[in-house]
mmCIF file of C-alpha atoms and ligand atoms in Angstrom:
data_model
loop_
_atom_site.group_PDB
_atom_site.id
_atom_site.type_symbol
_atom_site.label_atom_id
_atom_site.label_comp_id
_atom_site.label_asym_id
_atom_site.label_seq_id
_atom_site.Cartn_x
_atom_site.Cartn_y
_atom_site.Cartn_z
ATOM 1 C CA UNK X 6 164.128 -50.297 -102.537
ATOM 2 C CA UNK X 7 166.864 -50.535 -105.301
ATOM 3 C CA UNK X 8 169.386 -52.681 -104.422
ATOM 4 C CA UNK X 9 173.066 -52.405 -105.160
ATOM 5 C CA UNK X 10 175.128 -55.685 -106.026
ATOM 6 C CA UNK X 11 178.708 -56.110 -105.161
ATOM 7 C CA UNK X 12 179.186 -56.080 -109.222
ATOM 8 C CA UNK X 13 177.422 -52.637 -109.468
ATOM 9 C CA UNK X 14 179.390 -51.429 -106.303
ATOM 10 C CA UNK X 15 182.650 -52.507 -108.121
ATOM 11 C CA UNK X 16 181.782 -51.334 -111.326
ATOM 12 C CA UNK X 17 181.368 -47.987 -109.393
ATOM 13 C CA UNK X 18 184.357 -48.323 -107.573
ATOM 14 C CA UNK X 19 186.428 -48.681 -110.571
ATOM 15 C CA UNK X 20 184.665 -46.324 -112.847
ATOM 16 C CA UNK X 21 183.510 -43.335 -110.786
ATOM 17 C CA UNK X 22 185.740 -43.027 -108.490
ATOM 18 C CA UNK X 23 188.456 -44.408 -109.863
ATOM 19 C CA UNK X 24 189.719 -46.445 -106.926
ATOM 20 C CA UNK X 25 190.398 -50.045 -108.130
ATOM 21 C CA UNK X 26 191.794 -51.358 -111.341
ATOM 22 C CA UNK X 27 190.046 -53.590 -113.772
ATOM 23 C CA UNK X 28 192.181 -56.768 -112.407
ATOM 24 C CA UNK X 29 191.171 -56.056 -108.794
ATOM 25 C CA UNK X 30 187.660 -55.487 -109.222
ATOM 26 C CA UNK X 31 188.001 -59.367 -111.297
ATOM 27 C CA UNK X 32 189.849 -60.532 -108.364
ATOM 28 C CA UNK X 33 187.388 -59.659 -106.123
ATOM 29 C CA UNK X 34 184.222 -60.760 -107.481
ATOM 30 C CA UNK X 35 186.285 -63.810 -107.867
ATOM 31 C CA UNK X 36 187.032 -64.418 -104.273
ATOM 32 C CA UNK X 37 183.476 -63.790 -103.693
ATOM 33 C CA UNK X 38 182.109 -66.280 -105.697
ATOM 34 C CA UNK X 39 184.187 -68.809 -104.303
ATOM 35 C CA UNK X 40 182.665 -67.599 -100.679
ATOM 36 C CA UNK X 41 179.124 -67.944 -102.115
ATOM 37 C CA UNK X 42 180.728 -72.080 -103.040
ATOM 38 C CA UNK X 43 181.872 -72.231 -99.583
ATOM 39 C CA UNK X 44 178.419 -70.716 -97.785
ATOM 40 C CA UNK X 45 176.807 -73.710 -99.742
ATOM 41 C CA UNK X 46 179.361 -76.421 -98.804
ATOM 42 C CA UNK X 47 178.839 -75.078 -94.704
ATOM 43 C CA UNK X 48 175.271 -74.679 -95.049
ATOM 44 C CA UNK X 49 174.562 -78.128 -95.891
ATOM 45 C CA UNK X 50 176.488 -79.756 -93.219
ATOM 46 C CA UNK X 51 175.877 -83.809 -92.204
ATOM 47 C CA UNK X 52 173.745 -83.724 -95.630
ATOM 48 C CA UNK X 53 176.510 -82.698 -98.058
ATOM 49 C CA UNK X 54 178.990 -85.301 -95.965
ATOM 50 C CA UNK X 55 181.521 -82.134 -95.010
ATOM 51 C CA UNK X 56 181.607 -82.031 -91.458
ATOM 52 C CA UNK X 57 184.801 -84.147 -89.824
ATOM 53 C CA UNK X 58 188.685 -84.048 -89.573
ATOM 54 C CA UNK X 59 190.080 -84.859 -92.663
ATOM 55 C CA UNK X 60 192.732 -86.767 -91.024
ATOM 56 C CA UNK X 61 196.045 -84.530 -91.919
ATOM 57 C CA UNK X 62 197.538 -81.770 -90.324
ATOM 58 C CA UNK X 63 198.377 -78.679 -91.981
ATOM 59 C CA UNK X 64 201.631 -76.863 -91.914
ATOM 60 C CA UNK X 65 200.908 -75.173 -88.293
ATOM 61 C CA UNK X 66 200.261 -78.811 -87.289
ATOM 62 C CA UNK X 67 196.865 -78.377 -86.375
ATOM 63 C CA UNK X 68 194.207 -81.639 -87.779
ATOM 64 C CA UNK X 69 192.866 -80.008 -90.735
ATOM 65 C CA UNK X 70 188.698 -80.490 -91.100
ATOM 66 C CA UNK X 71 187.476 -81.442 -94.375
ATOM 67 C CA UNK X 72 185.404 -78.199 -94.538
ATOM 68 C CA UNK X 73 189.595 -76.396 -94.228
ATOM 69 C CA UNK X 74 190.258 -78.364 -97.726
ATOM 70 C CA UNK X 75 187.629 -78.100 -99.791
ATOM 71 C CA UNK X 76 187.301 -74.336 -98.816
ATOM 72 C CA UNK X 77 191.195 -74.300 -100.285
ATOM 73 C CA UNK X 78 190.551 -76.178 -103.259
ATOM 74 C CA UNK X 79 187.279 -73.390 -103.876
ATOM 75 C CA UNK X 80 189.292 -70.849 -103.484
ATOM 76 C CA UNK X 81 192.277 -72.264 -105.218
ATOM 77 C CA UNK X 82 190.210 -73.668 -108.600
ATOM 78 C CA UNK X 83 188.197 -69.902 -108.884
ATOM 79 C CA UNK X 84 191.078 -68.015 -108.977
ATOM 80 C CA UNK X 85 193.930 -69.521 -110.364
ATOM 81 C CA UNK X 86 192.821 -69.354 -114.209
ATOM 82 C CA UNK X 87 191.405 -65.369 -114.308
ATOM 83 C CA UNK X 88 194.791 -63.984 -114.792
ATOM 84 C CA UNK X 89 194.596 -61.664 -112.210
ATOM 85 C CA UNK X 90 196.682 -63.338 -110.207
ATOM 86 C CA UNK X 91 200.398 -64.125 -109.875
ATOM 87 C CA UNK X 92 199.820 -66.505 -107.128
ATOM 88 C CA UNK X 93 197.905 -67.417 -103.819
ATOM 89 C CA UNK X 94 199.176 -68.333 -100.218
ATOM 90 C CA UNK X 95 196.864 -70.115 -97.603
ATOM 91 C CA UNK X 96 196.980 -70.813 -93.567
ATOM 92 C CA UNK X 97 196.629 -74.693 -95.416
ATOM 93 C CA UNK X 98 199.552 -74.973 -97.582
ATOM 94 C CA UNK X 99 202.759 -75.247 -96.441
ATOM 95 C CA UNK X 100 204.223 -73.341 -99.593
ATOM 96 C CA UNK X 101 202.969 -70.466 -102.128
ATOM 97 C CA UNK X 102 200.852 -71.792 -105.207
ATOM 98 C CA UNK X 103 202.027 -70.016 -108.539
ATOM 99 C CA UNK X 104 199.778 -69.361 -111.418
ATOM 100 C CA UNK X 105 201.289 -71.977 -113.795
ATOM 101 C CA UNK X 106 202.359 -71.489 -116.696
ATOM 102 C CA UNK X 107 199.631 -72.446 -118.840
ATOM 103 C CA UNK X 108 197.428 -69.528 -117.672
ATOM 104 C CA UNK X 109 198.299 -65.519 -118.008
ATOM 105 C CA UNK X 110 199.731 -64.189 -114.701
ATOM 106 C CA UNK X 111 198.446 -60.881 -113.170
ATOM 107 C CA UNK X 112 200.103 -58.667 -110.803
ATOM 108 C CA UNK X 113 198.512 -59.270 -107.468
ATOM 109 C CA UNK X 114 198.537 -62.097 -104.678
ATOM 110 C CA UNK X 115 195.687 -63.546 -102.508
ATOM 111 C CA UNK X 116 196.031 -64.617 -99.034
ATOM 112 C CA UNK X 117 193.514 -66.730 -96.764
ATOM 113 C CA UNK X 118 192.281 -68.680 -94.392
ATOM 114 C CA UNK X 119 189.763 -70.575 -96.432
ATOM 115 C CA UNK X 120 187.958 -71.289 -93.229
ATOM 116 C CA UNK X 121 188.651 -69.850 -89.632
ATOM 117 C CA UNK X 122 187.181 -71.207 -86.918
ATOM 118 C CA UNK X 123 188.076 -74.572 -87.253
ATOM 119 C CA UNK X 124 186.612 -75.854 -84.031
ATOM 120 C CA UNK X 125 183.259 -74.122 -84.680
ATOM 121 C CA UNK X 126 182.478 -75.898 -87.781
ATOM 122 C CA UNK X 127 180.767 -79.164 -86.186
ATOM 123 C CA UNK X 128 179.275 -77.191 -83.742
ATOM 124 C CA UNK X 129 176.844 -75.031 -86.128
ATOM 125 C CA UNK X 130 178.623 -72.106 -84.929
ATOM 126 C CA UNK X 131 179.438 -68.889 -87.059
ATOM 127 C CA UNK X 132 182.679 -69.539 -89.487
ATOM 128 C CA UNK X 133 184.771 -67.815 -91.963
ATOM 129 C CA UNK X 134 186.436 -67.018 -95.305
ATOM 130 C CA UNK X 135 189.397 -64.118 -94.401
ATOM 131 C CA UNK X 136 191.187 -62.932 -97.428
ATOM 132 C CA UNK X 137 194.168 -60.285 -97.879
ATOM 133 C CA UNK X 138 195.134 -58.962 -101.140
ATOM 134 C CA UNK X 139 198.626 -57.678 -102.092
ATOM 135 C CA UNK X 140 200.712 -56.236 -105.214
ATOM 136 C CA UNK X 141 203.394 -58.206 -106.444
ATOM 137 C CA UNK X 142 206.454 -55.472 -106.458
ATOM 138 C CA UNK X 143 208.520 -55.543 -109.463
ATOM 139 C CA UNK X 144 207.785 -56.844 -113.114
ATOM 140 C CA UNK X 145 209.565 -60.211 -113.640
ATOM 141 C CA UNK X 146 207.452 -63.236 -114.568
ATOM 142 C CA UNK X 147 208.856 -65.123 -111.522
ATOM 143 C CA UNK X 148 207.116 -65.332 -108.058
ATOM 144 C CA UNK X 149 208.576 -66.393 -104.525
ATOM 145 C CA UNK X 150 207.798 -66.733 -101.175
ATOM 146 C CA UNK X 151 209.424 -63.121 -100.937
ATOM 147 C CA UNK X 152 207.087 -61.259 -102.851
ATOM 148 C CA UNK X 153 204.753 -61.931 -100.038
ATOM 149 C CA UNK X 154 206.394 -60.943 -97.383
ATOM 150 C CA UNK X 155 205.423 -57.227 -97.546
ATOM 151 C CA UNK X 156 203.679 -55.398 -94.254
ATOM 152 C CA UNK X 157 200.148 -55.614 -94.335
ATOM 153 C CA UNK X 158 199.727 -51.400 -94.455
ATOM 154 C CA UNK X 159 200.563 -52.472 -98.335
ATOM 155 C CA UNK X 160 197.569 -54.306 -98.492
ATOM 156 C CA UNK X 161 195.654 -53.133 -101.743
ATOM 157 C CA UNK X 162 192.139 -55.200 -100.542
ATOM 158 C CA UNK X 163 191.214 -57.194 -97.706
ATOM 159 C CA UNK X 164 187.653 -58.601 -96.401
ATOM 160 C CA UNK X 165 186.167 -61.619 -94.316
ATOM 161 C CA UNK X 166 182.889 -63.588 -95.692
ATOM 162 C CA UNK X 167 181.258 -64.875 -92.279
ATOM 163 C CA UNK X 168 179.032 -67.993 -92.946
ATOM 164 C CA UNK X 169 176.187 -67.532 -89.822
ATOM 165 C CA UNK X 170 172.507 -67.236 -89.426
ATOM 166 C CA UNK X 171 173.392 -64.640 -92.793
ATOM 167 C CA UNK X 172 176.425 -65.110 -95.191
ATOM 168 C CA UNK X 173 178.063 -61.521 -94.882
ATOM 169 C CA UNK X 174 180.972 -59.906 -97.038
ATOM 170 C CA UNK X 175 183.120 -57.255 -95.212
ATOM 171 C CA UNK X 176 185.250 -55.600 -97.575
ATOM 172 C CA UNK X 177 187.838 -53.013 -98.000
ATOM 173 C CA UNK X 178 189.656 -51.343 -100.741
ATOM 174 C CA UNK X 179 191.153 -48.937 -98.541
ATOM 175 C CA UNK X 180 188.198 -46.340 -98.468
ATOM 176 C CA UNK X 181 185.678 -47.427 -95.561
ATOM 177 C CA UNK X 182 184.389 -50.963 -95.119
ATOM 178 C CA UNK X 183 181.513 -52.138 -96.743
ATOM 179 C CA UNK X 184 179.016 -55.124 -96.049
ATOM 180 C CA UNK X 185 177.311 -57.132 -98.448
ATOM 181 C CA UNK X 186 174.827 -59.519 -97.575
ATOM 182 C CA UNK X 187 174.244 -62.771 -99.473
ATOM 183 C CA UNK X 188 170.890 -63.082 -100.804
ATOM 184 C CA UNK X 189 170.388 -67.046 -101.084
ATOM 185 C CA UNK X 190 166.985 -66.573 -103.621
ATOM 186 C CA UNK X 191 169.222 -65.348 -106.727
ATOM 187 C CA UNK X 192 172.829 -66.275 -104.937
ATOM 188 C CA UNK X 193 174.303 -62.505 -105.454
ATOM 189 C CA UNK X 194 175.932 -60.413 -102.794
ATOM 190 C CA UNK X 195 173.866 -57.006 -102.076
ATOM 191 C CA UNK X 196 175.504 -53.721 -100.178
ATOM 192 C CA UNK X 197 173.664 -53.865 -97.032
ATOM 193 C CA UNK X 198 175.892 -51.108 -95.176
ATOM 194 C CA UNK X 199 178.652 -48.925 -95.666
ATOM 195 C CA UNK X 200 181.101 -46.455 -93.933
ATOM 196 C CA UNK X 201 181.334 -48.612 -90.849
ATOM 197 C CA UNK X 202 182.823 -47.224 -87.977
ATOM 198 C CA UNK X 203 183.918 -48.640 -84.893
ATOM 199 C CA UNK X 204 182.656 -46.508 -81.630
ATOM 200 C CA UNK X 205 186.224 -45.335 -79.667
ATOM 201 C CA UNK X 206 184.655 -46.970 -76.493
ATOM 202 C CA UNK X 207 183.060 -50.144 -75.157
ATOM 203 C CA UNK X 208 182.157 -51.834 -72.233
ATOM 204 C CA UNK X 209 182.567 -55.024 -73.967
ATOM 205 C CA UNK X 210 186.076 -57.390 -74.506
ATOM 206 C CA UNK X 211 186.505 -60.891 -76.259
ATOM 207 C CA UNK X 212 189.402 -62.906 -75.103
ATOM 208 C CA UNK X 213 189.952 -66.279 -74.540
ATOM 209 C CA UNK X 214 189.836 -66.467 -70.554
ATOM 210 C CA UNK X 215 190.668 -69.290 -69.788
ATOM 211 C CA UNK X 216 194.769 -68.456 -70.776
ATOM 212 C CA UNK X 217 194.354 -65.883 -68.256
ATOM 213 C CA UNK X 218 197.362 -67.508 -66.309
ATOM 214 C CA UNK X 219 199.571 -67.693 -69.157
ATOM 215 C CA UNK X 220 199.453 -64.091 -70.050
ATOM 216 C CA UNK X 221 201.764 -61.208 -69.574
ATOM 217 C CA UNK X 222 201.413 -58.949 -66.956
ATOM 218 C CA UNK X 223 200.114 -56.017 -69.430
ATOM 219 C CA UNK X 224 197.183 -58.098 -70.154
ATOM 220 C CA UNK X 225 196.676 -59.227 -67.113
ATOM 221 C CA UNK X 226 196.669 -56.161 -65.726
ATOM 222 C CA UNK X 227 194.167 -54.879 -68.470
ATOM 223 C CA UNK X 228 192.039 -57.757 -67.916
ATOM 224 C CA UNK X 229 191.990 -57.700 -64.382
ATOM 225 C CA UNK X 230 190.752 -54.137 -64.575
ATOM 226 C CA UNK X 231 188.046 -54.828 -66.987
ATOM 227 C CA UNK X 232 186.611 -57.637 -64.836
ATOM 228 C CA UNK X 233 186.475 -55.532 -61.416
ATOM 229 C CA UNK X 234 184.071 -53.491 -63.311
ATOM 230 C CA UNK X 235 182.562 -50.031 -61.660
ATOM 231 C CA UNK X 236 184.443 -51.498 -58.467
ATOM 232 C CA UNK X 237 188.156 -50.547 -59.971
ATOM 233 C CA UNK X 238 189.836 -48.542 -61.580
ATOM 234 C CA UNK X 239 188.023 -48.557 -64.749
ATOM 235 C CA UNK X 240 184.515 -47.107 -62.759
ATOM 236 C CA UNK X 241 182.988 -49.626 -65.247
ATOM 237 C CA UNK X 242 180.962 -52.994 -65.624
ATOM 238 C CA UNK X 243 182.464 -54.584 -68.663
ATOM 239 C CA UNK X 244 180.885 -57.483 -70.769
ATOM 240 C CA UNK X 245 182.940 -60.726 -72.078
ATOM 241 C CA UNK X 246 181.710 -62.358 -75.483
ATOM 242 C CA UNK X 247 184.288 -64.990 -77.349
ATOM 243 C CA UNK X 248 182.789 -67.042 -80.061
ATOM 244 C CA UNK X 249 186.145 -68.435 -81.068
ATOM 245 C CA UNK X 250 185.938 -67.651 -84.475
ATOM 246 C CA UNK X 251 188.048 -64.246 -85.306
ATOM 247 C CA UNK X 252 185.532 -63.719 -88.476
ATOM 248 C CA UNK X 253 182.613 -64.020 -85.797
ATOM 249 C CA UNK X 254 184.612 -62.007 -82.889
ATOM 250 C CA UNK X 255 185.708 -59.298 -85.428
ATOM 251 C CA UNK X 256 182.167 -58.978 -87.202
ATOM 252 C CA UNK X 257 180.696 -57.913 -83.786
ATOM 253 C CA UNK X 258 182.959 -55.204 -82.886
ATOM 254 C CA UNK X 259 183.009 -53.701 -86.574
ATOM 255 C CA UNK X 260 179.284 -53.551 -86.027
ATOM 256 C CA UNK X 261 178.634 -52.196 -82.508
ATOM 257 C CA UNK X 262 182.347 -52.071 -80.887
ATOM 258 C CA UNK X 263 184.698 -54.178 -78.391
ATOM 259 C CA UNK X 264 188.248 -55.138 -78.041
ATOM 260 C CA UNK X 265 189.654 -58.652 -79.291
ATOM 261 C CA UNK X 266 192.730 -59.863 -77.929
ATOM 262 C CA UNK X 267 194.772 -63.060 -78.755
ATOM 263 C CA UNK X 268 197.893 -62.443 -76.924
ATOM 264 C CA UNK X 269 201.255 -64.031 -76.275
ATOM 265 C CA UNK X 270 201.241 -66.620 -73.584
ATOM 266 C CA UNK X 271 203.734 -68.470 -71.729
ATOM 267 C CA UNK X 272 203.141 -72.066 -73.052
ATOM 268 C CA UNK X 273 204.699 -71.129 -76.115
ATOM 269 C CA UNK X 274 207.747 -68.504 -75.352
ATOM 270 C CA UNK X 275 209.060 -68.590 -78.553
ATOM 271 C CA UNK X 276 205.626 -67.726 -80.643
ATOM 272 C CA UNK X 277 204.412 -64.424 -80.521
ATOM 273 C CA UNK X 278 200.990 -65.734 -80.328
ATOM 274 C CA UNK X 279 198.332 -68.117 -81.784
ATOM 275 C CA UNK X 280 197.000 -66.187 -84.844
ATOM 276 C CA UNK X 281 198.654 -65.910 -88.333
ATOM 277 C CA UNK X 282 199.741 -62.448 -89.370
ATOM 278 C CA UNK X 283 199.436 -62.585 -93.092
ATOM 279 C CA UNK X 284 195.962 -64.479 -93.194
ATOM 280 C CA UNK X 285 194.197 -62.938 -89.920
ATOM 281 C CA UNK X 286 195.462 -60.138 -88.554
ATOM 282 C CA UNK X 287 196.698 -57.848 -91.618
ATOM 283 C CA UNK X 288 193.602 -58.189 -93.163
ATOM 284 C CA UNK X 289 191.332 -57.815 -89.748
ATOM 285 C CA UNK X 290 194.013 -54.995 -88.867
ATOM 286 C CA UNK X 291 193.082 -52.837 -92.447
ATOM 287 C CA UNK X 292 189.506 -54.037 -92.184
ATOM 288 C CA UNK X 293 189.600 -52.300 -88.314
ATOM 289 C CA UNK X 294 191.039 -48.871 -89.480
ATOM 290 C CA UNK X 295 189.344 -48.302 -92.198
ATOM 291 C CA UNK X 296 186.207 -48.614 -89.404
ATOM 292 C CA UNK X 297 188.242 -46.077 -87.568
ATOM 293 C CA UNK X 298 189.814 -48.566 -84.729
ATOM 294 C CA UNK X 299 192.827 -49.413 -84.355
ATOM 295 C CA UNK X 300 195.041 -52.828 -84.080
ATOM 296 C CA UNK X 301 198.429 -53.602 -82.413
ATOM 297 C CA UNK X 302 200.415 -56.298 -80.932
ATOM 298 C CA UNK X 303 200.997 -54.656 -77.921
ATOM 299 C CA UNK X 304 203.636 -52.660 -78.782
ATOM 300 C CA UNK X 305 203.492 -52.054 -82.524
ATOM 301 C CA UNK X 306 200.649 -51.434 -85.411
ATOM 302 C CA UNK X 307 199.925 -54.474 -86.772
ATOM 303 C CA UNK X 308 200.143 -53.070 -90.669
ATOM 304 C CA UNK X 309 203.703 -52.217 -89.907
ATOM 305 C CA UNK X 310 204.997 -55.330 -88.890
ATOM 306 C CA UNK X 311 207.258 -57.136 -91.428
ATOM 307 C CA UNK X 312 206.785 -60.186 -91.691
ATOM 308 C CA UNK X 313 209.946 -62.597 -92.101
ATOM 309 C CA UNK X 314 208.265 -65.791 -93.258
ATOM 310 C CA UNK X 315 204.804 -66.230 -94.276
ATOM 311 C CA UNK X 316 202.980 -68.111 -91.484
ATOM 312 C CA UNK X 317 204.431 -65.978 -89.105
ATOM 313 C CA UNK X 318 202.367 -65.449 -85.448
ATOM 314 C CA UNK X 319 201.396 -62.663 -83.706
ATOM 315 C CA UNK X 320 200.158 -61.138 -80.710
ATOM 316 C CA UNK X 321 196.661 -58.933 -81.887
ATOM 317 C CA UNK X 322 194.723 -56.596 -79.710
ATOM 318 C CA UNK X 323 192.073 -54.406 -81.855
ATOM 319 C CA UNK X 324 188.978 -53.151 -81.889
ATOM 320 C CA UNK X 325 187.400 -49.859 -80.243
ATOM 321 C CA UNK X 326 190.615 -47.015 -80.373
ATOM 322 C CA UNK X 327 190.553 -46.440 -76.956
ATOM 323 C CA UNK X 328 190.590 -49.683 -74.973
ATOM 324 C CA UNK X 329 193.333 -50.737 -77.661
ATOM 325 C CA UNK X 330 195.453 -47.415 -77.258
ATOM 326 C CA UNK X 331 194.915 -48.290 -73.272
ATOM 327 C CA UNK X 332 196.235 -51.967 -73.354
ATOM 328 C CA UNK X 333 199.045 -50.914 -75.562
ATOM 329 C CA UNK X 334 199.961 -48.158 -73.119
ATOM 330 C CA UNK X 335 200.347 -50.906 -70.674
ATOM 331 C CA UNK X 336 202.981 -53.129 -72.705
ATOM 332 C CA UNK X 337 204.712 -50.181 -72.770
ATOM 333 C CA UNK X 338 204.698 -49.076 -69.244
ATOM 334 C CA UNK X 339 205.948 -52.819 -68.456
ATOM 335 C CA UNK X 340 208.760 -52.014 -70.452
HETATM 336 P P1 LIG I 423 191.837 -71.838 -86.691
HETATM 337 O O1 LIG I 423 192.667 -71.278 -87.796
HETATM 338 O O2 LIG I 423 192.185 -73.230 -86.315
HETATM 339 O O3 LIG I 423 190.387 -71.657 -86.956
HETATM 340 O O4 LIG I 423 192.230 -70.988 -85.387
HETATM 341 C C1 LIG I 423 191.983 -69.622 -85.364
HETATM 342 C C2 LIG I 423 190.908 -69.350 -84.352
HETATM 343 C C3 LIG I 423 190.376 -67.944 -84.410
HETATM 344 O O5 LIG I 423 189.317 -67.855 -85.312
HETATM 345 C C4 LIG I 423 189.902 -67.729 -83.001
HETATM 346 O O6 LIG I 423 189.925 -66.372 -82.622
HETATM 347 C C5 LIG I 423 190.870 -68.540 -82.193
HETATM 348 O O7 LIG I 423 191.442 -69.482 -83.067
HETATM 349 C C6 LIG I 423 190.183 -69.273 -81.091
HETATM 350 O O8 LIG I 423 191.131 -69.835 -80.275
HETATM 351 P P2 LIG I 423 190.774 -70.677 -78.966
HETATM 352 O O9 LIG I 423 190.647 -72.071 -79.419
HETATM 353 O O10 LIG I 423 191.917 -70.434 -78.068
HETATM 354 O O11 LIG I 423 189.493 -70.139 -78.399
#
């Protein structure tokens, strides 16, 4: 079987079809082969002496693993010199890193979370890379903190690596999601699927249960009817799978369907909820749609939301269009 590389599908991309500019397609090879870095670095674990806090907290004040930094600095050292770039913007730095000024500067700018799933990563559990890609608006050589803060539905590119039991790519440009698998013999990424699509129903839900008391009462409610089954008002057994890592969570439902929810709870009244909006959800939001889903906060798209500062929370329920479209019917029945 002929195989086609993520260069080849790129080269495509830009040339047939006309869909991504030159800079892009750079930018994303790029980011990829700073995943394939950071699929090494996880993969060897105790032996390559990454696994372990780090000992400092990053801006959210969570303790930041060493596996969270050197994932940064990968991502960080193989992108700032291409001049595709303006700059970059990641869950671990408290501020926006310009291109400087010894380097050309392009015209777009990468978001991440160099590694989600923090808690997973001692465990041998699946992890992540989740990037977001957007167009700096306007022409001046100058970049701030503003540029970023554009709603996610202006995303040009976004895709998660997941580093498990196979190093996947998910990636869209806006037309369809595609899936690369890494192929460890000659360390390039091959398309193993594309045109995924999301089925509009499930049976299955991934939630962190045991906030269940801290929850709104749309959730709960939604919740509580998913786990009384073919017994309540759903007329339906549902199953529960949470891995605790979004990439993980997300990867399942873009391949065989499910709802993810992170809501607000009442611990924290003045967040909107755990998960960052410019480094998760936008890009999981685009990545969902384009698979034919669909992803809100409960009351809004998640694309449309504009952001006011860039590590911004929010609420996220997505997945399979119906069960989402059904819990967000429920925020607004509360009112
Ligand atoms: P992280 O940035 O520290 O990895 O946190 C984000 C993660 C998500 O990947 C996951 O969905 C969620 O936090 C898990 O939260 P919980 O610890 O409540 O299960």
């Amino acid at each position: 079987m002929k195989r086609v590389s993520l260069t080849q599908y790129l080269v495509e991309q830009q040339r047939e079809h006309g869909r991504i500019p030159a800079e892009l397609r750079l930018l994303i090879e790029v980011v990829a082969r700073a995943c394939k870095r950071i699929a090494i670095a996880v993969n060897k674990g105790a032996l390559g002496d990454v696994l372990g806090s780090a000992g400092t907290d990053n801006v959210q004040g969570e303790v930041q693993k060493k596996l969270d930094i050197i994932s940064n600095e990968v991502l960080i050292e193989a992108n700032i010199w291409g001049g595709h770039l303006a700059a970059m913007a990641s869950e671990e730095m408290d501020s926006i890193h310009v291109v400087p000024d010894r380097y050309p500067q392009g015209e777009y700018l990468l978001l991440f979370d160099p590694l989600d799933g923090s808690s997973n990563i001692d465990v041998n559990v699946s992890i992540g890379t989740i990037f977001s890609v957007l167009r700096k608006v306007g022409h001046t050589r100058g970049v701030s903190e503003e540029d970023f803060l554009q709603p996610g539905k202006h995303q040009a590119a976004a895709g998660y690596c997941v580093y498990g039991p196979q190093s996947t790519l998910v990636l869209t440009l806006g037309n369809g999601v595609a899936v690369f698998t890494l192929d460890r013999e000659t360390g390039s990424w091959y398309l193993t699927q594309e045109g995924l699509r999301i089925p509009d129903d499930t049976q299955e839900f991934s939630v962190n249960m045991s906030n269940l008391r801290h929850w709104a009462p749309p959730v709960t409610r939604y919740i509580d009817e998913c786990l009384a089954g073919r017994d309540g008002a759903r007329g339906k057994d549902f199953n529960m799978r949470w891995v605790g890592s979004m990439v993980a969570d997300v990867h399942r439902i873009l391949t065989r369907g499910g709802v993810f929810l992170y809501p607000w709870d009442k611990r924290e009244p003045d967040k909107p909820g755990k998960l960052r909006l410019m480094y998760e959800a936008n890009p999981m939001a685009f990545l969902v749609e384009q698979a034919g889903g669909l992803a809100t906060n409960g009351r809004e798209r998640i694309l449309d939301v504009q952001p006011a500062k860039l590590h911004e929370r929010v609420s996220v329920v997505l997945g399979s269009k119906n069960e989402v479209e059904r819990a967000t019917r429920y925020h607004a029945e509360a009112g």
